[in-house]
Short mmCIF file of N, CA and C in Angstrom, two decimals:
data_model
loop_
_atom_site.label_atom_id
_atom_site.label_comp_id
_atom_site.label_asym_id
_atom_site.label_seq_id
_atom_site.Cartn_x
_atom_site.Cartn_y
_atom_site.Cartn_z
N MET A 1093 -9.11 -41.58 -14.27
CA MET A 1093 -9.64 -40.38 -14.96
C MET A 1093 -8.89 -40.07 -16.28
N LEU A 1094 -7.74 -40.38 -16.44
CA LEU A 1094 -7.11 -40.05 -17.68
C LEU A 1094 -7.49 -41.17 -18.48
N ARG A 1095 -7.63 -42.52 -17.87
CA ARG A 1095 -7.98 -43.63 -18.81
C ARG A 1095 -9.34 -43.27 -19.39
N ILE A 1096 -10.29 -42.81 -18.65
CA ILE A 1096 -11.66 -42.59 -19.12
C ILE A 1096 -11.64 -41.52 -20.29
N ALA A 1097 -10.58 -40.51 -20.05
CA ALA A 1097 -10.43 -39.40 -20.92
C ALA A 1097 -10.13 -39.59 -22.11
N GLY A 1098 -9.15 -40.61 -22.21
CA GLY A 1098 -8.34 -41.21 -23.16
C GLY A 1098 -9.39 -42.20 -23.98
N ALA A 1099 -10.28 -42.83 -23.26
CA ALA A 1099 -11.12 -43.80 -24.06
C ALA A 1099 -12.05 -42.82 -24.90
N ALA A 1100 -12.57 -41.97 -24.10
CA ALA A 1100 -13.46 -40.96 -24.72
C ALA A 1100 -13.04 -40.39 -26.07
N LEU A 1101 -11.82 -40.08 -25.98
CA LEU A 1101 -11.38 -39.42 -27.34
C LEU A 1101 -11.24 -40.37 -28.31
N PHE A 1102 -10.69 -41.55 -27.99
CA PHE A 1102 -10.44 -42.59 -28.69
C PHE A 1102 -11.95 -43.04 -29.53
N VAL A 1103 -13.18 -43.15 -28.87
CA VAL A 1103 -14.11 -43.54 -29.16
C VAL A 1103 -14.75 -42.43 -30.18
N THR A 1104 -14.63 -41.17 -29.75
CA THR A 1104 -15.02 -39.93 -30.71
C THR A 1104 -14.30 -40.08 -32.23
N ALA A 1105 -13.02 -40.42 -31.93
CA ALA A 1105 -12.21 -40.49 -33.35
C ALA A 1105 -12.76 -41.58 -34.09
N VAL A 1106 -12.91 -42.67 -33.50
CA VAL A 1106 -13.47 -43.85 -34.22
C VAL A 1106 -14.84 -43.69 -34.93
N LEU A 1107 -15.72 -43.11 -34.01
CA LEU A 1107 -16.76 -42.74 -34.67
C LEU A 1107 -16.82 -41.73 -35.80
N LEU A 1108 -15.84 -40.71 -35.36
CA LEU A 1108 -15.89 -39.70 -36.61
C LEU A 1108 -15.40 -40.27 -37.70
N GLY A 1109 -14.25 -41.25 -37.78
CA GLY A 1109 -13.82 -41.88 -38.80
C GLY A 1109 -14.80 -42.70 -39.60
N ALA A 1110 -15.93 -43.15 -38.88
CA ALA A 1110 -16.80 -44.29 -39.41
C ALA A 1110 -17.97 -43.53 -39.93
N ALA A 1111 -18.10 -42.16 -39.56
CA ALA A 1111 -19.06 -41.40 -40.06
C ALA A 1111 -19.20 -41.51 -41.68
N PRO A 1112 -18.30 -41.29 -42.51
CA PRO A 1112 -18.84 -41.24 -43.70
C PRO A 1112 -18.98 -42.60 -44.16
N ALA A 1113 -18.73 -43.49 -43.68
CA ALA A 1113 -18.81 -45.02 -44.04
C ALA A 1113 -20.41 -45.22 -43.92
N LEU A 1114 -20.82 -44.66 -42.72
CA LEU A 1114 -22.53 -44.76 -42.40
C LEU A 1114 -23.15 -44.20 -43.44
N ALA A 1115 -22.71 -43.10 -43.72
CA ALA A 1115 -23.55 -42.42 -44.71
C ALA A 1115 -23.54 -43.03 -46.18
N GLN A 1116 -22.69 -43.78 -46.47
CA GLN A 1116 -22.63 -44.39 -47.65
C GLN A 1116 -23.59 -45.73 -47.63
N THR A 1117 -23.72 -46.27 -46.58
CA THR A 1117 -24.51 -47.82 -46.49
C THR A 1117 -25.93 -47.58 -45.92
N GLU A 1118 -26.39 -48.45 -46.38
CA GLU A 1118 -28.14 -48.26 -46.04
C GLU A 1118 -28.16 -48.57 -44.55
N PRO A 1119 -28.88 -48.03 -43.72
CA PRO A 1119 -29.26 -48.42 -42.28
C PRO A 1119 -29.97 -49.73 -42.15
N THR A 1120 -29.05 -50.59 -41.42
CA THR A 1120 -29.49 -51.91 -41.13
C THR A 1120 -29.65 -52.00 -39.50
N GLY A 1121 -29.39 -51.12 -38.93
CA GLY A 1121 -29.50 -51.27 -37.55
C GLY A 1121 -28.41 -51.64 -36.78
N GLU A 1122 -27.32 -52.17 -37.62
CA GLU A 1122 -26.18 -52.66 -36.98
C GLU A 1122 -25.05 -51.49 -37.16
N LEU A 1123 -24.17 -51.58 -36.30
CA LEU A 1123 -23.07 -50.51 -36.38
C LEU A 1123 -21.83 -51.14 -37.32
N PRO A 1124 -21.36 -50.03 -37.88
CA PRO A 1124 -20.04 -50.90 -38.81
C PRO A 1124 -18.93 -50.92 -38.16
N VAL A 1125 -18.73 -50.88 -37.03
CA VAL A 1125 -17.81 -50.87 -35.96
C VAL A 1125 -18.20 -52.08 -34.78
N SER A 1126 -16.96 -52.66 -34.46
CA SER A 1126 -17.09 -53.53 -33.27
C SER A 1126 -16.64 -52.86 -31.95
N LEU A 1127 -17.56 -52.92 -30.94
CA LEU A 1127 -17.48 -52.42 -29.66
C LEU A 1127 -16.53 -53.25 -28.90
N ASP A 1128 -16.28 -54.45 -29.12
CA ASP A 1128 -15.44 -55.41 -28.81
C ASP A 1128 -14.04 -54.78 -29.00
N ARG A 1129 -13.95 -54.80 -30.37
CA ARG A 1129 -12.49 -54.09 -30.90
C ARG A 1129 -12.18 -52.78 -30.21
N ILE A 1130 -12.79 -51.97 -29.90
CA ILE A 1130 -12.63 -50.83 -29.34
C ILE A 1130 -12.09 -51.04 -28.03
N ARG A 1131 -13.00 -51.73 -27.13
CA ARG A 1131 -12.64 -52.04 -25.93
C ARG A 1131 -11.13 -52.56 -25.85
N GLU A 1132 -10.93 -53.59 -26.71
CA GLU A 1132 -9.41 -54.24 -26.86
C GLU A 1132 -8.43 -53.49 -26.89
N ALA A 1133 -8.82 -52.52 -28.02
CA ALA A 1133 -7.78 -51.23 -28.32
C ALA A 1133 -7.58 -50.51 -27.23
N LEU A 1134 -8.67 -50.16 -26.42
CA LEU A 1134 -8.55 -49.26 -25.20
C LEU A 1134 -7.39 -49.84 -24.01
N LEU A 1135 -7.73 -51.09 -23.83
CA LEU A 1135 -7.08 -51.66 -22.72
C LEU A 1135 -5.41 -51.94 -23.25
N GLN A 1136 -5.17 -52.28 -24.61
CA GLN A 1136 -3.73 -52.20 -24.96
C GLN A 1136 -3.30 -50.71 -25.11
N ALA A 1137 -3.75 -49.75 -25.44
CA ALA A 1137 -3.12 -48.48 -25.72
C ALA A 1137 -2.42 -47.82 -24.17
N PRO A 1138 -1.61 -47.18 -24.26
CA PRO A 1138 -0.81 -46.55 -23.38
C PRO A 1138 -1.87 -45.22 -22.85
N PRO A 1139 -1.88 -45.10 -21.49
CA PRO A 1139 -2.79 -43.99 -21.06
C PRO A 1139 -1.99 -42.67 -21.47
N PRO A 1140 -2.93 -41.86 -21.94
CA PRO A 1140 -2.47 -40.35 -22.43
C PRO A 1140 -1.60 -39.74 -21.56
N SER A 1141 -0.91 -38.65 -22.00
CA SER A 1141 0.08 -38.27 -21.04
C SER A 1141 -0.32 -36.80 -21.02
N LEU A 1142 -1.61 -36.22 -20.92
CA LEU A 1142 -2.15 -34.83 -20.82
C LEU A 1142 -1.27 -34.12 -19.88
N LEU A 1143 -1.22 -34.50 -18.56
CA LEU A 1143 -0.73 -33.86 -17.37
C LEU A 1143 0.72 -34.19 -17.21
N ARG A 1144 1.55 -34.32 -17.79
CA ARG A 1144 2.91 -34.62 -17.63
C ARG A 1144 3.59 -33.48 -17.41
N GLY A 1145 4.63 -33.71 -16.55
CA GLY A 1145 5.40 -32.41 -16.17
C GLY A 1145 4.88 -31.26 -15.08
N LEU A 1146 3.95 -31.92 -14.28
CA LEU A 1146 3.32 -31.01 -13.37
C LEU A 1146 4.52 -30.39 -12.31
N ASN A 1147 5.22 -31.37 -11.76
CA ASN A 1147 6.24 -30.88 -11.00
C ASN A 1147 7.28 -30.16 -11.37
N ALA A 1148 7.57 -30.18 -12.84
CA ALA A 1148 8.65 -29.39 -13.49
C ALA A 1148 8.81 -27.78 -13.05
N GLN A 1149 9.98 -27.32 -12.76
CA GLN A 1149 10.00 -25.70 -12.54
C GLN A 1149 9.80 -25.23 -14.03
N PRO A 1150 9.28 -24.18 -14.01
CA PRO A 1150 9.17 -23.24 -15.04
C PRO A 1150 10.30 -22.71 -15.86
N SER A 1151 10.73 -22.69 -16.99
CA SER A 1151 11.87 -22.20 -17.44
C SER A 1151 11.71 -20.58 -18.26
N PHE A 1152 10.70 -20.12 -17.67
CA PHE A 1152 10.42 -18.84 -18.22
C PHE A 1152 9.91 -17.76 -17.24
N ARG A 1153 9.74 -16.52 -17.37
CA ARG A 1153 9.35 -15.58 -16.44
C ARG A 1153 8.54 -14.41 -17.08
N VAL A 1154 7.38 -14.13 -16.38
CA VAL A 1154 6.63 -13.24 -16.92
C VAL A 1154 6.77 -11.80 -15.98
N GLU A 1155 6.93 -10.58 -16.39
CA GLU A 1155 6.97 -9.30 -15.91
C GLU A 1155 5.96 -8.47 -16.55
N VAL A 1156 5.10 -7.96 -15.82
CA VAL A 1156 4.31 -6.83 -16.28
C VAL A 1156 4.91 -5.48 -16.12
N THR A 1157 5.46 -4.87 -16.88
CA THR A 1157 6.05 -3.52 -16.61
C THR A 1157 5.21 -2.33 -17.11
N GLU A 1158 4.04 -2.41 -17.58
CA GLU A 1158 3.32 -1.38 -17.93
C GLU A 1158 2.76 -0.55 -16.81
N ARG A 1159 2.79 -1.12 -15.94
CA ARG A 1159 2.00 -0.28 -14.51
C ARG A 1159 3.56 0.40 -13.93
N ARG A 1160 4.59 -0.23 -13.98
CA ARG A 1160 6.13 0.55 -13.64
C ARG A 1160 6.02 2.06 -14.44
N ARG A 1161 5.98 1.72 -15.48
CA ARG A 1161 6.00 3.03 -16.59
C ARG A 1161 4.99 3.81 -16.40
N THR A 1162 3.73 3.54 -16.20
CA THR A 1162 2.77 4.44 -15.61
C THR A 1162 3.22 5.26 -14.15
N ASP A 1163 3.63 4.40 -13.34
CA ASP A 1163 4.11 5.06 -12.00
C ASP A 1163 5.20 6.18 -12.33
N GLU A 1164 6.11 5.79 -13.23
CA GLU A 1164 7.40 6.46 -13.48
C GLU A 1164 6.79 7.85 -14.34
N LEU A 1165 5.78 7.84 -14.96
CA LEU A 1165 5.25 8.80 -15.79
C LEU A 1165 4.71 9.80 -14.77
N LEU A 1166 3.65 9.16 -14.04
CA LEU A 1166 2.96 10.07 -13.03
C LEU A 1166 3.92 10.60 -12.05
N ALA A 1167 5.13 10.00 -11.67
CA ALA A 1167 6.04 10.80 -10.83
C ALA A 1167 6.76 11.92 -11.21
N THR A 1168 6.91 12.09 -12.62
CA THR A 1168 7.37 13.31 -13.27
C THR A 1168 6.44 14.67 -13.23
N LEU A 1169 5.22 14.22 -13.30
CA LEU A 1169 4.17 15.11 -13.58
C LEU A 1169 4.02 15.99 -12.16
N LYS A 1170 4.21 17.35 -12.28
CA LYS A 1170 3.77 18.32 -11.08
C LYS A 1170 2.41 18.76 -11.01
N PHE A 1171 1.59 18.36 -9.96
CA PHE A 1171 0.36 18.74 -9.93
C PHE A 1171 0.04 19.96 -8.87
N ASP A 1172 1.23 20.64 -8.47
CA ASP A 1172 0.87 21.76 -7.58
C ASP A 1172 0.49 23.01 -8.39
N SER A 1173 0.38 23.69 -7.77
CA SER A 1173 -0.32 25.09 -8.34
C SER A 1173 0.72 26.25 -8.42
N GLY A 1174 1.76 26.11 -8.10
CA GLY A 1174 2.89 27.08 -8.21
C GLY A 1174 2.92 27.74 -6.62
N PRO A 1175 3.25 28.74 -6.65
CA PRO A 1175 3.71 29.52 -5.33
C PRO A 1175 2.39 29.70 -4.42
N SER A 1176 2.64 29.70 -3.34
CA SER A 1176 1.55 29.90 -2.34
C SER A 1176 1.05 31.44 -2.40
N ILE A 1177 0.04 31.65 -2.93
CA ILE A 1177 -0.29 33.19 -3.00
C ILE A 1177 -1.80 33.15 -2.57
N PRO A 1178 -2.10 34.17 -1.84
CA PRO A 1178 -3.48 34.35 -1.42
C PRO A 1178 -4.48 34.62 -2.80
N GLY A 1179 -5.59 33.73 -2.71
CA GLY A 1179 -6.36 33.79 -3.85
C GLY A 1179 -5.84 32.87 -4.97
N GLY A 1180 -4.73 32.16 -5.07
CA GLY A 1180 -4.43 31.15 -5.93
C GLY A 1180 -3.43 32.02 -7.02
N LEU A 1181 -2.89 31.10 -7.94
CA LEU A 1181 -1.93 31.52 -8.95
C LEU A 1181 -2.78 32.59 -9.98
N TYR A 1182 -3.76 32.20 -10.37
CA TYR A 1182 -4.69 33.08 -11.32
C TYR A 1182 -4.87 34.48 -10.74
N ALA A 1183 -5.30 34.31 -9.53
CA ALA A 1183 -5.53 35.71 -8.85
C ALA A 1183 -4.37 36.44 -8.75
N HIS A 1184 -3.26 35.75 -8.40
CA HIS A 1184 -1.93 36.75 -8.70
C HIS A 1184 -1.61 37.32 -9.83
N GLU A 1185 -1.82 36.39 -11.18
CA GLU A 1185 -1.73 36.73 -12.48
C GLU A 1185 -2.50 37.83 -12.84
N LEU A 1186 -3.45 37.83 -12.43
CA LEU A 1186 -4.76 38.97 -12.78
C LEU A 1186 -4.15 40.17 -11.80
N GLU A 1187 -3.68 40.08 -10.81
CA GLU A 1187 -3.25 41.23 -10.03
C GLU A 1187 -2.00 41.98 -10.70
N GLN A 1188 -1.39 41.27 -11.16
CA GLN A 1188 -0.11 41.68 -11.89
C GLN A 1188 -0.32 42.24 -13.13
N THR A 1189 -1.64 41.76 -13.75
CA THR A 1189 -1.87 42.55 -14.95
C THR A 1189 -2.74 43.93 -14.82
N TYR A 1190 -3.66 44.07 -13.75
CA TYR A 1190 -4.27 45.14 -13.66
C TYR A 1190 -3.31 46.14 -12.74
N TRP A 1191 -2.45 45.65 -11.96
CA TRP A 1191 -1.48 46.51 -11.28
C TRP A 1191 -0.40 46.21 -11.61
N PRO A 1192 0.50 46.39 -12.34
CA PRO A 1192 1.80 46.33 -12.69
C PRO A 1192 2.76 46.84 -11.50
N SER A 1193 4.00 46.16 -11.39
CA SER A 1193 4.58 46.74 -10.00
C SER A 1193 5.26 47.99 -10.44
N VAL A 1194 5.50 48.33 -11.64
CA VAL A 1194 6.45 49.45 -11.86
C VAL A 1194 5.45 50.74 -11.88
N GLN A 1195 4.21 50.70 -12.12
CA GLN A 1195 3.24 51.84 -12.30
C GLN A 1195 2.52 52.10 -10.80
N ASN A 1196 2.42 50.82 -9.96
CA ASN A 1196 1.69 50.88 -8.78
C ASN A 1196 2.55 50.05 -7.67
N PRO A 1197 3.85 50.70 -7.15
CA PRO A 1197 4.60 50.06 -6.21
C PRO A 1197 3.87 49.80 -4.87
N LEU A 1198 2.87 50.43 -4.50
CA LEU A 1198 2.15 50.39 -3.23
C LEU A 1198 0.96 49.28 -3.28
N MET A 1199 0.88 48.53 -4.34
CA MET A 1199 0.02 47.53 -4.49
C MET A 1199 0.68 46.28 -4.45
N GLN A 1200 2.00 46.07 -4.42
CA GLN A 1200 2.62 44.85 -4.31
C GLN A 1200 2.42 44.39 -2.84
N PRO A 1201 2.88 43.00 -2.84
CA PRO A 1201 3.01 42.36 -1.28
C PRO A 1201 4.01 42.88 -0.73
N TYR A 1202 3.71 43.21 0.77
CA TYR A 1202 4.45 43.64 1.75
C TYR A 1202 4.94 45.13 1.52
N SER A 1203 4.04 45.78 0.51
CA SER A 1203 4.37 47.22 0.32
C SER A 1203 3.88 48.27 1.74
N ALA A 1204 3.06 47.68 2.46
CA ALA A 1204 2.44 48.27 3.58
C ALA A 1204 3.64 48.24 4.83
N PHE A 1205 4.36 47.56 4.69
CA PHE A 1205 5.46 47.56 5.95
C PHE A 1205 6.58 48.65 5.36
N THR A 1206 7.18 49.16 6.61
CA THR A 1206 8.54 49.80 6.51
C THR A 1206 9.50 48.87 6.55
N GLN A 1207 10.74 49.51 6.18
CA GLN A 1207 11.82 48.62 6.41
C GLN A 1207 12.34 47.77 7.75
N GLY A 1208 11.90 48.31 8.83
CA GLY A 1208 11.96 47.95 10.14
C GLY A 1208 10.83 46.90 10.31
N GLU A 1209 9.76 47.18 9.98
CA GLU A 1209 8.66 46.12 10.00
C GLU A 1209 9.07 44.76 9.36
N LEU A 1210 9.59 45.19 7.93
CA LEU A 1210 9.92 44.08 7.50
C LEU A 1210 11.03 43.01 8.06
N VAL A 1211 11.70 43.69 8.60
CA VAL A 1211 12.93 43.17 9.42
C VAL A 1211 12.39 42.11 10.43
N GLN A 1212 11.22 42.98 11.21
CA GLN A 1212 10.87 42.20 12.21
C GLN A 1212 10.01 41.04 11.77
N VAL A 1213 9.17 41.12 10.40
CA VAL A 1213 8.45 39.92 9.98
C VAL A 1213 9.50 38.92 9.64
N MET A 1214 10.64 39.16 9.04
CA MET A 1214 11.63 38.26 8.69
C MET A 1214 12.34 37.54 9.99
N VAL A 1215 12.56 38.14 11.00
CA VAL A 1215 13.06 37.75 11.99
C VAL A 1215 12.24 36.76 12.85
N THR A 1216 10.90 37.07 12.93
CA THR A 1216 9.66 36.26 13.43
C THR A 1216 9.36 35.04 12.63
N SER A 1217 9.59 35.12 11.36
CA SER A 1217 9.42 33.93 10.37
C SER A 1217 10.53 33.06 10.45
N ILE A 1218 11.90 33.45 10.68
CA ILE A 1218 12.81 32.38 11.04
C ILE A 1218 12.78 32.13 12.25
N LEU A 1219 12.65 32.62 13.39
CA LEU A 1219 12.41 32.02 14.38
C LEU A 1219 11.42 30.93 14.67
N GLU A 1220 10.28 31.27 14.11
CA GLU A 1220 9.13 30.24 14.09
C GLU A 1220 9.66 29.10 13.27
N LYS A 1221 10.26 29.20 12.20
CA LYS A 1221 10.77 28.05 11.53
C LYS A 1221 11.45 27.06 12.23
N TYR A 1222 12.70 27.65 12.82
CA TYR A 1222 13.73 26.88 13.34
C TYR A 1222 13.77 26.68 14.73
N PHE A 1223 12.79 27.54 15.50
CA PHE A 1223 12.90 27.14 17.04
C PHE A 1223 11.17 26.69 17.56
N ALA A 1224 10.39 27.16 16.79
CA ALA A 1224 9.22 26.74 17.23
C ALA A 1224 8.92 25.34 17.41
N GLY A 1225 9.38 24.58 16.59
CA GLY A 1225 9.20 23.19 16.61
C GLY A 1225 9.86 22.62 17.83
N ARG A 1226 11.41 23.18 17.96
CA ARG A 1226 12.20 22.43 19.08
C ARG A 1226 11.47 23.21 20.43
N LEU A 1227 11.08 24.17 20.53
CA LEU A 1227 10.37 24.72 21.78
C LEU A 1227 9.27 23.59 21.86
N LYS A 1228 8.52 23.36 21.01
CA LYS A 1228 7.28 22.69 21.17
C LYS A 1228 7.54 21.08 21.93
N ASN A 1229 8.66 20.46 21.28
CA ASN A 1229 9.31 19.25 21.75
C ASN A 1229 9.86 19.21 22.90
N ALA A 1230 10.54 20.29 23.31
CA ALA A 1230 10.92 20.57 24.58
C ALA A 1230 9.77 20.53 25.65
N ILE A 1231 8.91 21.09 25.31
CA ILE A 1231 7.53 21.18 26.45
C ILE A 1231 6.82 19.76 26.40
N SER A 1232 6.80 19.44 25.20
CA SER A 1232 6.17 18.15 25.19
C SER A 1232 6.95 16.98 25.89
N ASN A 1233 8.28 17.04 25.92
CA ASN A 1233 9.19 16.10 26.80
C ASN A 1233 8.89 16.13 28.14
N ALA A 1234 9.03 17.46 28.61
CA ALA A 1234 8.88 17.91 29.94
C ALA A 1234 7.45 17.50 30.46
N GLU A 1235 6.59 17.62 29.94
CA GLU A 1235 5.25 17.33 30.39
C GLU A 1235 5.22 15.83 30.51
N ARG A 1236 5.75 15.10 29.62
CA ARG A 1236 5.79 13.47 29.61
C ARG A 1236 6.91 13.09 30.76
N ARG A 1237 7.72 13.47 30.93
CA ARG A 1237 8.47 13.25 32.05
C ARG A 1237 7.95 13.59 33.50
N HIS A 1238 7.07 14.72 33.58
CA HIS A 1238 6.40 15.24 34.65
C HIS A 1238 5.24 13.75 35.13
N ALA A 1239 4.54 13.56 33.94
CA ALA A 1239 3.43 12.49 33.90
C ALA A 1239 4.09 11.29 34.30
N GLU A 1240 5.32 10.92 33.83
CA GLU A 1240 5.71 9.67 34.24
C GLU A 1240 6.31 9.44 35.58
N ALA A 1241 6.70 10.66 36.05
CA ALA A 1241 7.21 10.68 37.56
C ALA A 1241 5.95 10.72 38.54
N ALA A 1242 4.84 11.25 38.27
CA ALA A 1242 3.71 11.17 38.90
C ALA A 1242 3.12 9.84 38.76
N ALA A 1243 3.01 9.22 37.71
CA ALA A 1243 2.66 7.67 37.69
C ALA A 1243 3.51 6.72 38.57
N HIS A 1244 4.86 7.08 38.39
CA HIS A 1244 5.86 6.06 39.35
C HIS A 1244 5.43 6.47 40.93
N GLN A 1245 5.12 7.63 41.25
CA GLN A 1245 5.05 7.87 42.74
C GLN A 1245 3.37 7.45 42.91
N GLU A 1246 2.50 7.45 42.14
CA GLU A 1246 1.18 6.55 42.19
C GLU A 1246 1.40 5.19 42.46
N VAL A 1247 2.16 4.68 41.74
CA VAL A 1247 2.47 3.33 41.90
C VAL A 1247 2.97 2.64 43.16
N THR A 1248 3.87 3.64 43.49
CA THR A 1248 4.57 3.37 44.74
C THR A 1248 3.86 3.51 45.93
N ARG A 1249 2.95 4.43 45.99
CA ARG A 1249 1.83 4.59 47.07
C ARG A 1249 0.95 3.64 47.09
N ALA A 1250 0.61 2.91 45.77
CA ALA A 1250 -0.53 1.85 45.80
C ALA A 1250 0.30 0.74 46.22
N ILE A 1251 1.28 0.56 46.01
CA ILE A 1251 2.10 -0.75 46.62
C ILE A 1251 2.09 -0.71 48.03
N ALA A 1252 2.47 0.52 48.69
CA ALA A 1252 2.83 0.78 49.93
C ALA A 1252 1.27 0.46 50.69
N GLU A 1253 0.27 1.13 50.03
CA GLU A 1253 -1.05 0.94 50.56
C GLU A 1253 -1.54 -0.76 50.84
N TYR A 1254 -1.11 -1.63 49.50
CA TYR A 1254 -1.57 -2.75 49.59
C TYR A 1254 -0.75 -3.58 50.58
N CYS A 1255 0.42 -3.13 50.69
CA CYS A 1255 1.39 -3.92 51.62
C CYS A 1255 0.78 -3.80 52.93
N THR A 1256 0.65 -2.38 53.61
CA THR A 1256 0.06 -2.26 55.01
C THR A 1256 -0.90 -2.98 55.21
N ALA A 1257 -1.98 -3.19 54.28
CA ALA A 1257 -3.15 -3.95 54.28
C ALA A 1257 -2.99 -5.24 54.43
N GLN A 1258 -1.74 -5.90 54.09
CA GLN A 1258 -1.87 -7.16 54.29
C GLN A 1258 -1.24 -7.74 55.45
N PRO A 1259 -1.55 -9.04 56.04
CA PRO A 1259 -1.01 -9.40 57.54
C PRO A 1259 0.26 -9.51 57.41
N SER A 1260 0.95 -9.21 58.47
CA SER A 1260 2.16 -9.17 59.04
C SER A 1260 3.02 -7.97 57.89
N GLY A 1261 1.99 -6.79 57.38
CA GLY A 1261 2.76 -5.93 56.74
C GLY A 1261 3.19 -6.34 55.43
N GLY A 1262 2.79 -7.44 54.84
CA GLY A 1262 2.94 -7.97 53.53
C GLY A 1262 4.39 -8.59 53.52
N ALA A 1263 4.94 -9.47 54.57
CA ALA A 1263 6.10 -10.33 54.83
C ALA A 1263 5.81 -11.53 54.00
N GLY A 1264 6.83 -11.74 53.12
CA GLY A 1264 6.80 -12.93 52.22
C GLY A 1264 6.30 -12.64 50.81
N ILE A 1265 5.79 -11.39 50.67
CA ILE A 1265 5.44 -11.30 49.38
C ILE A 1265 6.48 -9.96 48.59
N GLU A 1266 6.66 -10.85 47.33
CA GLU A 1266 8.05 -9.93 46.72
C GLU A 1266 7.69 -8.51 46.61
N ILE A 1267 6.71 -8.15 46.16
CA ILE A 1267 6.52 -6.78 45.56
C ILE A 1267 6.44 -5.79 46.89
N CYS A 1268 6.10 -6.45 48.02
CA CYS A 1268 6.17 -5.53 49.31
C CYS A 1268 7.55 -5.74 49.82
N ALA A 1269 8.32 -6.54 49.73
CA ALA A 1269 9.71 -6.68 49.95
C ALA A 1269 10.63 -5.53 49.12
N ASN A 1270 10.45 -5.47 47.94
CA ASN A 1270 11.23 -4.66 47.01
C ASN A 1270 10.10 -4.04 45.92
N PRO A 1271 9.67 -2.92 46.52
CA PRO A 1271 8.31 -2.32 45.50
C PRO A 1271 9.26 -1.58 44.31
N GLN A 1272 10.55 -1.47 44.21
CA GLN A 1272 11.37 -0.91 43.03
C GLN A 1272 11.23 -1.86 41.73
N VAL A 1273 11.23 -3.27 42.03
CA VAL A 1273 11.36 -4.23 41.04
C VAL A 1273 9.86 -4.22 40.31
N ALA A 1274 8.54 -4.00 40.92
CA ALA A 1274 7.35 -3.80 40.41
C ALA A 1274 7.32 -2.68 39.14
N ARG A 1275 8.01 -1.91 39.39
CA ARG A 1275 8.25 -0.71 38.23
C ARG A 1275 8.68 -1.53 37.02
#
């Protein structure tokens, strides 16, 4: 394949070199070059080395850092809307503009609660935050243990029924000899 490509390249170079000579001579029907000499030169020429070094290890490294810079920039941006306020941040700002806290103390959040009620809200919130998750996990774990115990009892009962239905009460069957291994 390389020899053919090299030959085509050599023939093209020879013909391009002969083109000015053809333009200056009168057309006689004969070519000013000898195909035999071209063939002979192609056979003597070493094969071109266009694909040398295919097995060589690269001595360079390419790293695209633009994506990393973009990710780092996006990580610094905050897309949250501020504090969690009913109606959103702009509704809270509008409310503060129309009803300033100094002139309208009863229009502020939690102003409808007495001090005792505020303590109750605080205690309820703390209990919910710290203990509700633990209580939920404890109930889930207890339900799971109960379901596993019921499943073990059902498997044991099914094994016992199977063994009693077998000839000789399941003698010689490993699961009937030791039903605890089956679990």
